[in-house]
Short mmCIF file of C-alpha atoms and ligand atoms in Angstrom, two decimals:
data_model
loop_
_atom_site.label_atom_id
_atom_site.label_comp_id
_atom_site.label_asym_id
_atom_site.label_seq_id
_atom_site.Cartn_x
_atom_site.Cartn_y
_atom_site.Cartn_z
CA MET A 1026 114.84 116.02 107.25
CA LYS A 1027 113.99 116.36 103.58
CA VAL A 1028 116.19 119.04 102.10
CA LEU A 1029 116.11 120.71 98.69
CA ILE A 1030 119.17 122.58 97.41
CA ILE A 1031 118.50 125.12 94.67
CA GLY A 1032 121.21 125.53 92.01
CA SER A 1033 123.48 123.44 89.83
CA GLY A 1034 127.08 124.48 90.43
CA GLY A 1035 130.10 123.32 92.36
CA ARG A 1036 128.87 125.33 95.34
CA GLU A 1037 125.63 123.35 95.46
CA HIS A 1038 127.48 120.04 95.08
CA ALA A 1039 129.77 121.02 97.97
CA LEU A 1040 126.78 122.02 100.13
CA GLY A 1041 125.08 118.72 99.30
CA TRP A 1042 128.25 116.72 99.96
CA LYS A 1043 128.44 118.22 103.46
CA ILE A 1044 124.75 117.92 104.27
CA ALA A 1045 124.69 114.31 103.06
CA GLN A 1046 127.04 113.55 105.99
CA SER A 1047 124.44 114.65 108.55
CA ASN A 1048 122.45 112.05 110.45
CA LYS A 1049 119.56 114.53 110.47
CA LEU A 1050 119.13 114.12 106.70
CA SER A 1051 116.56 111.68 105.34
CA LYS A 1052 116.32 112.77 101.70
CA LEU A 1053 118.29 115.23 99.58
CA PHE A 1054 117.04 116.88 96.39
CA PHE A 1055 118.61 119.32 93.95
CA ALA A 1056 116.88 121.66 91.50
CA PRO A 1057 118.28 121.21 88.93
CA GLY A 1058 121.66 119.81 90.13
CA ASN A 1059 124.31 118.15 87.95
CA ALA A 1060 125.86 114.72 87.39
CA GLY A 1061 127.72 114.99 90.71
CA THR A 1062 124.66 115.85 92.79
CA GLU A 1063 122.73 112.97 91.19
CA ALA A 1064 125.18 110.61 92.92
CA ILE A 1065 124.32 111.97 96.40
CA GLY A 1066 120.67 112.95 96.01
CA LYS A 1067 117.87 113.26 93.50
CA ASN A 1068 117.97 115.85 90.74
CA LEU A 1069 114.71 117.52 89.78
CA PRO A 1070 114.19 119.12 86.37
CA ILE A 1071 113.06 122.40 87.96
CA ASP A 1072 114.34 125.86 87.06
CA PRO A 1073 115.54 127.76 90.18
CA MET A 1074 113.38 130.73 89.10
CA ASP A 1075 110.19 128.68 88.76
CA PHE A 1076 108.86 129.22 92.29
CA GLU A 1077 105.45 127.67 91.49
CA GLU A 1078 107.10 124.39 90.42
CA ILE A 1079 109.27 124.43 93.53
CA LYS A 1080 106.14 124.97 95.61
CA THR A 1081 104.30 122.02 94.00
CA PHE A 1082 107.27 119.78 94.70
CA ALA A 1083 107.71 121.03 98.29
CA ILE A 1084 104.08 120.30 99.12
CA GLU A 1085 104.15 116.91 97.40
CA VAL A 1086 107.14 115.57 99.37
CA GLU A 1087 106.44 117.54 102.58
CA LEU A 1088 109.78 119.28 102.34
CA ASP A 1089 111.45 120.42 105.59
CA MET A 1090 114.16 122.76 104.33
CA ILE A 1091 115.21 124.63 101.21
CA ILE A 1092 118.74 125.98 100.80
CA VAL A 1093 119.21 128.51 98.02
CA GLY A 1094 122.63 128.67 96.34
CA PRO A 1095 122.56 131.29 93.55
CA GLU A 1096 121.67 134.98 93.72
CA GLN A 1097 118.89 135.21 91.09
CA PRO A 1098 116.15 133.39 93.04
CA LEU A 1099 117.26 135.18 96.23
CA VAL A 1100 116.97 138.62 94.67
CA ALA A 1101 113.68 137.58 93.05
CA GLY A 1102 112.32 136.94 96.56
CA ILE A 1103 112.16 133.17 97.07
CA PHE A 1104 112.26 133.65 100.86
CA ASP A 1105 109.19 135.89 100.87
CA PHE A 1106 107.42 133.57 98.40
CA PHE A 1107 107.74 130.69 100.89
CA LYS A 1108 107.01 132.66 104.03
CA ASN A 1109 103.91 134.34 102.57
CA ASP A 1110 102.36 131.07 101.41
CA PRO A 1111 100.14 129.30 103.96
CA TYR A 1112 101.15 125.88 102.57
CA LEU A 1113 104.88 126.60 102.67
CA LYS A 1114 105.42 128.86 105.62
CA ASN A 1115 106.66 126.06 107.88
CA VAL A 1116 109.42 125.04 105.47
CA LYS A 1117 112.77 126.24 106.78
CA VAL A 1118 114.27 128.57 104.17
CA ILE A 1119 118.02 129.22 104.22
CA ALA A 1120 118.01 132.58 102.47
CA PRO A 1121 117.73 136.31 103.09
CA SER A 1122 114.36 138.04 102.68
CA LYS A 1123 113.77 139.89 99.41
CA ILE A 1124 114.67 143.25 100.91
CA SER A 1125 117.85 141.83 102.51
CA ALA A 1126 118.83 140.33 99.15
CA GLN A 1127 119.02 143.89 97.82
CA LEU A 1128 122.39 144.04 99.59
CA GLU A 1129 123.54 142.08 96.54
CA GLY A 1130 120.78 143.01 94.09
CA SER A 1131 121.46 146.75 94.16
CA LYS A 1132 124.90 148.27 94.64
CA GLN A 1133 123.26 151.57 95.59
CA PHE A 1134 121.12 149.89 98.26
CA ALA A 1135 124.28 148.27 99.66
CA LYS A 1136 126.21 151.56 99.62
CA GLN A 1137 123.38 153.40 101.39
CA PHE A 1138 123.13 150.60 103.98
CA MET A 1139 126.89 150.85 104.62
CA ALA A 1140 126.65 154.63 104.97
CA ARG A 1141 123.81 154.31 107.52
CA HIS A 1142 125.86 151.91 109.63
CA ASN A 1143 129.32 153.44 109.23
CA ILE A 1144 130.76 150.43 107.48
CA PRO A 1145 134.04 151.17 105.65
CA THR A 1146 133.76 151.07 101.85
CA ALA A 1147 135.02 153.05 98.84
CA ALA A 1148 133.65 156.60 98.43
CA TYR A 1149 131.07 156.72 95.61
CA GLN A 1150 128.35 158.58 93.76
CA SER A 1151 125.44 157.14 91.82
CA PHE A 1152 124.06 158.29 88.46
CA ASN A 1153 121.35 157.52 85.90
CA LYS A 1154 120.45 158.76 82.40
CA VAL A 1155 119.27 162.11 83.70
CA SER A 1156 122.48 162.75 85.62
CA PHE A 1157 124.85 161.60 82.86
CA ASN A 1158 126.61 164.97 82.77
CA GLY A 1159 127.21 164.73 86.49
CA ALA A 1160 128.82 161.30 85.96
CA CYS A 1161 131.25 162.82 83.43
CA LYS A 1162 132.04 165.65 85.82
CA PHE A 1163 132.68 163.17 88.63
CA ILE A 1164 135.08 161.21 86.38
CA ASP A 1165 136.98 164.45 85.72
CA GLU A 1166 137.33 165.00 89.46
CA LEU A 1167 138.69 161.50 90.14
CA LYS A 1168 142.13 160.09 89.53
CA PRO A 1169 142.36 156.91 87.40
CA PRO A 1170 141.72 154.02 87.51
CA TYR A 1171 137.96 154.63 87.38
CA VAL A 1172 135.67 152.00 88.91
CA ILE A 1173 132.23 151.87 87.28
CA LYS A 1174 129.58 149.43 88.49
CA VAL A 1175 126.10 148.71 87.24
CA ASP A 1176 123.57 148.83 90.05
CA GLY A 1177 121.82 145.50 89.43
CA LEU A 1178 122.80 141.85 89.01
CA ALA A 1179 125.11 141.27 86.05
CA ALA A 1180 126.53 137.75 86.64
CA GLY A 1181 129.88 139.10 87.82
CA LYS A 1182 130.35 141.20 84.68
CA GLY A 1183 128.99 144.52 85.89
CA VAL A 1184 132.23 146.09 87.10
CA LEU A 1185 134.52 148.06 84.78
CA ILE A 1186 137.93 149.31 85.85
CA LEU A 1187 139.30 151.75 83.29
CA ASN A 1188 142.37 153.93 83.06
CA ASP A 1189 141.25 156.43 80.47
CA ALA A 1190 138.69 159.13 81.36
CA GLU A 1191 137.24 159.45 77.84
CA ASN A 1192 136.90 155.68 77.56
CA ALA A 1193 135.16 155.65 80.97
CA LYS A 1194 132.63 158.26 79.77
CA GLU A 1195 131.97 156.26 76.58
CA GLU A 1196 131.32 153.13 78.63
CA ILE A 1197 128.99 155.01 80.98
CA LYS A 1198 127.09 156.30 77.96
CA SER A 1199 126.66 152.83 76.52
CA ILE A 1200 125.51 151.44 79.87
CA LEU A 1201 122.97 154.20 80.53
CA PHE A 1202 121.72 154.94 77.01
CA GLU A 1203 122.32 151.77 74.99
CA GLU A 1204 121.54 149.46 77.93
CA LYS A 1205 124.72 147.43 77.49
CA PHE A 1206 123.84 145.56 80.71
CA GLY A 1207 120.07 145.76 80.23
CA ALA A 1208 117.93 146.95 83.12
CA ALA A 1209 120.73 146.18 85.61
CA GLY A 1210 122.53 149.25 84.24
CA LYS A 1211 119.68 151.78 84.58
CA ARG A 1212 121.73 153.18 87.41
CA ILE A 1213 125.48 153.08 87.88
CA ILE A 1214 127.81 153.88 90.69
CA ILE A 1215 131.26 155.32 90.25
CA GLU A 1216 133.60 154.69 93.12
CA GLU A 1217 137.05 155.29 94.44
CA PHE A 1218 139.63 152.68 93.37
CA LEU A 1219 140.89 150.63 96.30
CA ASP A 1220 144.46 149.48 96.00
CA GLY A 1221 144.96 146.34 98.06
CA ILE A 1222 144.52 142.59 98.24
CA GLU A 1223 141.11 140.91 98.19
CA LEU A 1224 139.58 138.20 100.30
CA SER A 1225 136.14 136.73 100.91
CA VAL A 1226 134.72 136.38 104.40
CA PHE A 1227 131.57 134.38 105.17
CA VAL A 1228 129.13 134.23 108.04
CA LEU A 1229 126.00 132.24 108.78
CA THR A 1230 123.39 134.48 110.38
CA ASP A 1231 119.83 134.43 111.69
CA GLY A 1232 119.63 138.19 111.30
CA LYS A 1233 120.57 138.77 114.94
CA ASP A 1234 123.62 136.65 115.75
CA TYR A 1235 126.21 135.20 113.43
CA ILE A 1236 128.96 132.63 113.29
CA LEU A 1237 132.12 133.23 111.35
CA LEU A 1238 132.97 130.61 108.73
CA PRO A 1239 136.44 130.01 107.25
CA GLU A 1240 137.60 132.80 104.91
CA ALA A 1241 138.78 132.25 101.33
CA LYS A 1242 140.45 133.89 98.39
CA ASP A 1243 139.22 133.34 94.88
CA TYR A 1244 140.92 133.71 91.52
CA LYS A 1245 138.54 135.57 89.25
CA ARG A 1246 140.46 136.01 86.01
CA ILE A 1247 140.68 133.33 83.32
CA GLY A 1248 144.44 133.72 82.83
CA GLU A 1249 147.43 132.91 84.97
CA GLY A 1250 148.91 135.82 86.92
CA ASP A 1251 145.37 137.30 87.15
CA THR A 1252 145.15 138.27 83.49
CA GLY A 1253 142.38 138.14 80.89
CA LEU A 1254 138.62 138.21 81.29
CA ASN A 1255 136.74 137.99 84.56
CA THR A 1256 135.03 134.66 85.20
CA GLY A 1257 132.77 133.27 87.91
CA GLY A 1258 135.99 132.11 89.58
CA MET A 1259 138.78 129.75 88.49
CA GLY A 1260 139.95 128.55 91.88
CA SER A 1261 140.04 129.30 95.59
CA ILE A 1262 142.00 128.61 98.72
CA SER A 1263 141.24 128.64 102.46
CA PRO A 1264 142.57 129.82 104.88
CA VAL A 1265 143.99 133.08 103.56
CA PRO A 1266 147.54 133.71 104.85
CA PHE A 1267 147.16 137.46 105.31
CA ALA A 1268 143.90 137.06 107.26
CA SER A 1269 145.74 137.28 110.59
CA ASN A 1270 143.91 137.35 113.92
CA LYS A 1271 144.54 141.08 114.11
CA PHE A 1272 143.08 141.68 110.64
CA MET A 1273 140.09 139.38 111.23
CA THR A 1274 139.32 141.15 114.52
CA LYS A 1275 139.08 144.40 112.54
CA VAL A 1276 136.83 142.64 110.00
CA GLU A 1277 134.49 141.49 112.76
CA GLU A 1278 134.44 144.77 114.67
CA LYS A 1279 134.27 147.22 111.76
CA ILE A 1280 132.34 145.22 109.19
CA ILE A 1281 130.58 142.04 110.30
CA LYS A 1282 129.09 143.22 113.60
CA PRO A 1283 127.80 146.56 112.20
CA THR A 1284 126.32 144.72 109.20
CA VAL A 1285 124.44 142.14 111.27
CA LYS A 1286 123.35 144.83 113.75
CA GLY A 1287 122.18 146.97 110.82
CA ILE A 1288 120.13 144.09 109.43
CA TYR A 1289 118.57 143.55 112.85
CA LYS A 1290 117.90 147.24 113.55
CA GLU A 1291 116.27 147.75 110.17
CA GLY A 1292 114.00 144.76 110.73
CA MET A 1293 115.34 142.89 107.73
CA LYS A 1294 114.79 139.12 107.99
CA TYR A 1295 117.88 137.08 107.17
CA PHE A 1296 118.46 133.35 107.69
CA GLY A 1297 121.45 132.41 105.61
CA PHE A 1298 124.95 133.22 104.48
CA ILE A 1299 126.54 136.64 104.02
CA PHE A 1300 129.59 136.83 101.79
CA PHE A 1301 131.69 139.93 102.39
CA GLY A 1302 133.91 140.77 99.41
CA LEU A 1303 136.68 142.71 101.13
CA MET A 1304 139.79 144.63 100.19
CA ASN A 1305 142.71 144.74 102.61
CA VAL A 1306 144.19 148.20 102.10
CA ASN A 1307 147.34 148.53 104.21
CA GLY A 1308 145.90 146.28 106.92
CA GLU A 1309 142.45 147.97 106.96
CA PRO A 1310 139.41 146.06 105.63
CA LEU A 1311 136.90 147.80 103.33
CA VAL A 1312 133.79 146.29 101.75
CA ILE A 1313 133.90 145.92 97.96
CA GLU A 1314 130.56 144.18 97.81
CA TYR A 1315 128.04 142.15 99.72
CA ASN A 1316 126.73 138.87 98.37
CA VAL A 1317 123.78 137.23 100.07
CA ARG A 1318 124.96 133.63 99.56
CA LEU A 1319 128.09 131.51 99.50
CA GLY A 1320 130.62 132.07 96.70
CA ASP A 1321 131.42 129.64 93.92
CA PRO A 1322 134.24 128.40 93.96
CA GLU A 1323 134.87 129.77 97.48
CA ALA A 1324 132.34 127.32 98.96
CA GLN A 1325 134.35 124.37 97.63
CA SER A 1326 137.29 125.46 99.85
CA VAL A 1327 135.23 126.79 102.78
CA ILE A 1328 132.71 123.98 103.32
CA PRO A 1329 135.28 121.16 103.58
CA ARG A 1330 136.92 123.14 106.41
CA ILE A 1331 133.75 123.11 108.54
CA LYS A 1332 134.01 120.20 110.96
CA ASN A 1333 130.53 120.26 112.49
CA ASP A 1334 127.23 119.00 111.18
CA LEU A 1335 126.30 121.88 108.82
CA LEU A 1336 122.66 120.79 108.58
CA LYS A 1337 122.35 121.12 112.36
CA ALA A 1338 123.82 124.64 112.16
CA LEU A 1339 121.32 125.53 109.40
CA ILE A 1340 118.39 124.20 111.45
CA LEU A 1341 119.47 126.33 114.41
CA THR A 1342 119.86 129.34 112.12
CA SER A 1343 116.39 128.93 110.68
CA GLU A 1344 115.04 128.85 114.27
CA GLY A 1345 116.87 132.07 115.19
CA LYS A 1346 119.41 130.18 117.31
CA THR A 1347 122.59 130.63 115.26
CA SER A 1348 124.50 131.49 118.41
CA GLU A 1349 124.01 127.90 119.63
CA ALA A 1350 125.74 126.50 116.53
CA ASN A 1351 129.31 126.06 117.55
CA ILE A 1352 131.43 125.94 114.39
CA ARG A 1353 134.80 124.21 114.50
CA TYR A 1354 137.28 124.60 111.67
CA ASP A 1355 139.49 121.92 110.19
CA SER A 1356 143.01 123.26 110.63
CA ARG A 1357 144.09 121.86 107.27
CA CYS A 1358 144.21 124.01 104.13
CA VAL A 1359 141.99 123.44 101.11
CA ALA A 1360 142.89 124.42 97.54
CA THR A 1361 140.31 124.30 94.74
CA VAL A 1362 141.16 124.23 91.05
CA VAL A 1363 138.34 124.84 88.57
CA MET A 1364 138.47 122.82 85.34
CA ALA A 1365 136.73 124.70 82.53
CA SER A 1366 135.83 124.35 78.85
CA ASN A 1367 138.18 126.07 76.41
CA GLY A 1368 136.68 129.43 75.40
CA TYR A 1369 135.02 130.13 78.77
CA PRO A 1370 133.99 132.82 79.86
CA GLU A 1371 133.03 133.44 76.23
CA SER A 1372 131.63 130.70 73.95
CA TYR A 1373 132.70 127.10 74.50
CA SER A 1374 131.54 123.65 73.44
CA VAL A 1375 129.67 121.13 75.59
CA ASP A 1376 128.81 117.41 75.61
CA LYS A 1377 132.45 116.35 75.94
CA GLN A 1378 132.85 113.06 77.76
CA ILE A 1379 134.77 113.33 81.04
CA THR A 1380 137.11 110.50 81.99
CA GLY A 1381 139.41 109.85 84.92
CA LEU A 1382 136.86 110.80 87.59
CA ASP A 1383 137.11 107.39 89.21
CA SER A 1384 140.82 106.91 88.71
CA ASP A 1385 143.05 106.54 91.72
CA ILE A 1386 142.26 109.85 93.44
CA SER A 1387 143.44 110.58 96.98
CA GLU A 1388 140.94 110.34 99.83
CA ASN A 1389 141.99 113.92 100.62
CA THR A 1390 140.59 115.14 97.30
CA MET A 1391 136.95 115.96 96.57
CA ILE A 1392 135.72 116.39 93.02
CA PHE A 1393 132.76 118.76 92.94
CA HIS A 1394 130.78 118.91 89.73
CA ALA A 1395 129.62 122.19 88.17
CA GLY A 1396 128.73 122.04 84.47
CA THR A 1397 128.21 118.30 84.08
CA LYS A 1398 125.30 116.04 83.18
CA LEU A 1399 124.62 112.40 82.35
CA ASN A 1400 123.99 111.73 78.66
CA LYS A 1401 121.62 109.09 77.29
CA LYS A 1402 124.34 106.45 77.68
CA GLU A 1403 124.72 107.45 81.36
CA GLN A 1404 128.17 108.89 80.65
CA ILE A 1405 129.28 112.04 82.43
CA VAL A 1406 129.67 114.88 79.90
CA SER A 1407 130.39 118.61 80.13
CA SER A 1408 127.42 120.97 80.04
CA GLY A 1409 128.85 124.32 81.08
CA GLY A 1410 131.81 126.69 81.09
CA ARG A 1411 133.01 125.71 84.53
CA VAL A 1412 132.88 121.93 84.52
CA LEU A 1413 134.49 120.62 87.72
CA ALA A 1414 136.09 121.95 90.88
CA VAL A 1415 138.86 119.80 92.33
CA SER A 1416 139.40 120.50 96.04
CA SER A 1417 142.05 118.92 98.26
CA TYR A 1418 143.14 119.07 101.86
CA GLY A 1419 146.75 119.58 102.80
CA LYS A 1420 148.62 120.24 106.03
CA HIS A 1421 150.09 123.31 104.34
CA LEU A 1422 148.72 125.24 101.38
CA ILE A 1423 151.50 123.90 99.17
CA ASP A 1424 150.38 120.30 99.86
CA ALA A 1425 146.73 121.08 99.14
CA ILE A 1426 147.65 122.74 95.85
CA ALA A 1427 149.88 119.85 94.79
CA LEU A 1428 147.17 117.29 95.53
CA SER A 1429 144.49 119.16 93.56
CA TYR A 1430 146.78 119.47 90.53
CA LYS A 1431 147.69 115.78 90.80
CA ALA A 1432 143.98 114.85 90.59
CA ALA A 1433 143.28 117.42 87.85
CA LYS A 1434 145.95 115.82 85.66
CA LYS A 1435 144.09 112.50 85.72
CA ILE A 1436 140.78 114.02 84.65
CA LYS A 1437 140.32 114.47 80.92
CA PHE A 1438 137.82 115.96 78.48
CA ASP A 1439 138.22 117.64 75.11
CA GLY A 1440 139.17 121.29 75.47
CA VAL A 1441 139.84 121.19 79.23
CA VAL A 1442 141.58 124.29 80.59
CA TYR A 1443 142.57 125.28 84.10
CA ARG A 1444 144.86 127.80 85.75
CA LYS A 1445 148.14 126.32 86.95
CA ASP A 1446 148.83 129.07 89.51
CA ILE A 1447 145.98 128.79 92.02
CA GLY A 1448 147.24 129.77 95.49
CA LYS A 1449 150.83 130.04 94.38
CA ASP A 1450 151.01 133.83 94.82
CA LEU A 1451 150.40 133.27 98.53
CA LEU A 1452 152.93 130.52 99.18
CA SER A 1453 155.74 132.80 100.27
CA LYS A 1454 153.44 134.18 102.97
CA TYR A 1455 153.17 130.77 104.74
P1 AMP B 1061 132.39 143.16 92.43
O1 AMP B 1061 131.49 142.55 91.40
O2 AMP B 1061 131.85 144.37 93.12
O3 AMP B 1061 133.01 142.14 93.35
O4 AMP B 1061 133.69 143.66 91.61
C1 AMP B 1061 134.42 142.78 90.80
C2 AMP B 1061 135.88 142.99 91.02
O5 AMP B 1061 136.25 144.33 90.68
C3 AMP B 1061 136.29 142.85 92.47
O6 AMP B 1061 136.51 141.54 92.80
C4 AMP B 1061 137.54 143.68 92.51
O7 AMP B 1061 138.64 142.94 92.01
C5 AMP B 1061 137.26 144.79 91.56
N1 AMP B 1061 136.77 145.99 92.27
C6 AMP B 1061 135.50 146.28 92.58
N2 AMP B 1061 135.43 147.46 93.23
C7 AMP B 1061 136.69 147.93 93.33
C8 AMP B 1061 137.27 149.12 93.87
N3 AMP B 1061 136.53 150.06 94.44
N4 AMP B 1061 138.61 149.24 93.80
C9 AMP B 1061 139.37 148.30 93.21
N5 AMP B 1061 138.88 147.18 92.67
C10 AMP B 1061 137.55 146.98 92.72
N1 LIG B 1062 133.27 133.64 93.14
C1 LIG B 1062 132.55 134.83 93.29
C2 LIG B 1062 131.12 134.67 93.51
O1 LIG B 1062 130.59 133.61 93.75
O2 LIG B 1062 130.43 135.69 93.44
#
């Protein structure tokens, strides 16, 4: 099989690392990839949003499968683009259809979908410019903290949690009238604050059946003890200690099954991953958000825990036979530490040479690249805010964490920063 993975982050490197182990693979491509993916496949200088270029390449190499990592091309309709094209329609596309991708692309769409299928989530109301006064009135009716979300895609930045009502109204005004988040903020939703502990649950689905993948917890804030600005994610662990069998049964019965059934009943085509962002509120799961893809850096902890041939499971999924893909989990824990450039998630410098990648690193550690590239001298240099994700196996979470930090210490580049507390809040629960 000739497979193309769209994206350039640690998630895509982890997907490629796993797929490269399959005996069904003949050739692996990335668009655009990074220095890590170049070592396991071929990087193509193609923008994930340039569907015409992707098409030209797919026809030229007679591509068999495309796997789409990030949300932007999914929401822009890459699935429909392939399926509606007579030259591409036989390529297997691991992605949701354009309408299904609205589960991530529009918070209001997701909320209405959940309401139609009785899926537990925070109570909410939605507003636009015209109903600004209603938004202020709704704030006055709620107790703080106030949760304000822009409707569209905002690269993880579109959620504000504020304690002061006047401040909340000011922010709403600047989103709706000054377009602080551009078109993504033409509509907002204001929702009930959920007080609990978060986790991420993943399934692979063909839009009819699904298989549950290992769950994960990510660490979104830049600072230790969950402080400072929100990022794409600074680390992750899997499994999650509080995801007991009892809790996960509730997740399947109250959230996953009604979601997949809803997708099926509404005739939405879906051949890919669903990422349920959940809050555990006193033992009850509620949906915070849907994502129509794997998470980054959740994937770097989840994928290494899948024991089977993932490419085989993806082939079955694309043929509507997900139920035949029997997923087995590795019982070991995985902890992932993201190494970033100082300044991230705001401005940071790039082109810093990375050393220590081939030092004596345990065979139980995987180094997934995110923002890296090869410079003219073929040296690996930084090219993004999140630079590397160091993932390790351990019998217990504590061992996995220790091994990832041991490897991280050996890797050096100017301005490297990483959180030292990934997974440590959960240790007492093991
Ligand atoms: P989202 O982009 O929807 O995942 O939201 C970003 C983050 O905001 C989540 O990971 C939560 O930590 C927080 N959040 C979102 N919605 C709520 C809510 N209703 N109650 C409490 N926290 C929330
Ligand atoms: N780590 C969160 C995400 O991928 O959306």
